[in-house]
CSV table of C-alpha atoms in Angstrom, one decimal:
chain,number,residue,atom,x,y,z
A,183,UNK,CA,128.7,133.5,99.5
A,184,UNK,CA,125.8,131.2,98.7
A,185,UNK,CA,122.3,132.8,98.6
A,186,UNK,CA,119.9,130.0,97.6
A,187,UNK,CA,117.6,128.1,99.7
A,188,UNK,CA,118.4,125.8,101.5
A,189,UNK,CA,121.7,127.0,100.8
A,190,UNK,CA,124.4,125.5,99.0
A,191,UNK,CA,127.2,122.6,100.6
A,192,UNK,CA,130.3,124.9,102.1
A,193,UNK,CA,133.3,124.2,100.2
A,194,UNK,CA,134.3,122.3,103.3
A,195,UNK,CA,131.5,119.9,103.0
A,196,UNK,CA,132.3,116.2,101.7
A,197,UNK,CA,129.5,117.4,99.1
A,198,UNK,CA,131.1,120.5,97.9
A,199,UNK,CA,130.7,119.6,94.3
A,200,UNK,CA,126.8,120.0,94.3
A,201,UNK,CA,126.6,123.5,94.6
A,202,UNK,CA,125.2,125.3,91.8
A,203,UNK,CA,127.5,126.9,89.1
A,204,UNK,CA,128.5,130.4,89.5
A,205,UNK,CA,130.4,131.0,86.2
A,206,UNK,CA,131.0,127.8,83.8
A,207,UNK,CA,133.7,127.7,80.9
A,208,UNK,CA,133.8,124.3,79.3
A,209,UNK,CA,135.8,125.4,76.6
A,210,UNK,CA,138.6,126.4,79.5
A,211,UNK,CA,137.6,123.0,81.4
A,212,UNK,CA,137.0,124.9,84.6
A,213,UNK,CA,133.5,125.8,86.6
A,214,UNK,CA,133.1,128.1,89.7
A,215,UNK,CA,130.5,127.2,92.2
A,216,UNK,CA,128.9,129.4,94.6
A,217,UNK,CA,130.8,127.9,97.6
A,218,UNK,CA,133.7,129.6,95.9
A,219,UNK,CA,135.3,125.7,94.8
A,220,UNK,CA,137.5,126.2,91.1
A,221,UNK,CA,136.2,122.6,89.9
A,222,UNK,CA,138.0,121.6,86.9
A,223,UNK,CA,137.2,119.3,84.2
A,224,UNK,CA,139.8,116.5,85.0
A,225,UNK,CA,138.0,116.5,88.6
A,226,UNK,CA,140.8,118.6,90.4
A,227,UNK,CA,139.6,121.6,92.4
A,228,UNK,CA,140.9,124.1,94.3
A,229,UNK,CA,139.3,125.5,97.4
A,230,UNK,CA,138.4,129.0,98.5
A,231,UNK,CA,141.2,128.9,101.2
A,232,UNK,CA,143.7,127.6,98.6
A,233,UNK,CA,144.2,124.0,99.1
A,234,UNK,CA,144.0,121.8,96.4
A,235,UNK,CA,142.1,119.0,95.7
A,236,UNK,CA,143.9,116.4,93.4
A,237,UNK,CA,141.7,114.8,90.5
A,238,UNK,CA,139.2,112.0,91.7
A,239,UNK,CA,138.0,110.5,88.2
A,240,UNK,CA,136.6,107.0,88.3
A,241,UNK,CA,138.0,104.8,86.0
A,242,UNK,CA,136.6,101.7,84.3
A,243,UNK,CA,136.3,98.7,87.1
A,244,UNK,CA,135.3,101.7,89.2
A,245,UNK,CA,138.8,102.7,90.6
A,246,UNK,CA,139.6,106.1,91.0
A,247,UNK,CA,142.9,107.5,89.7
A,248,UNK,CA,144.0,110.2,92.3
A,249,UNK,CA,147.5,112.1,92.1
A,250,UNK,CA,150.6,110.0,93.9
């Protein structure tokens, strides 16, 4: 899917998060990237193969609030 050079992390890749934007709607809260990851605002995504990847965000303290 990616074409850049050097290409993009895979949507497999711990790093999945730095590939460029595709399409990018902030007033929807979502992004596409061109590893085909749905990243959404709240830090949830959802992969190309359709699992889901429940929201990371730090908080203050640096903890990170993930879904129980």
């Amino acid at each position: 899917m990616c074409q850049h050079q050097p290409p993009c992390p895979t949507a497999d890749s711990a790093d999945r998060e730095s590939a460029r934007l595709a399409a990018h709607h902030p007033e929807q809260g979502w992004s596409l990237l061109c590893n085909g990851v749905l990243l959404f605002e709240d830090t949830g995504e959802i992969l190309p193969d359709g699992r889901i990847i429940a929201p990371h965000r730090p908080l203050a303290g640096g903890r990170i609030v993930t879904a129980a």
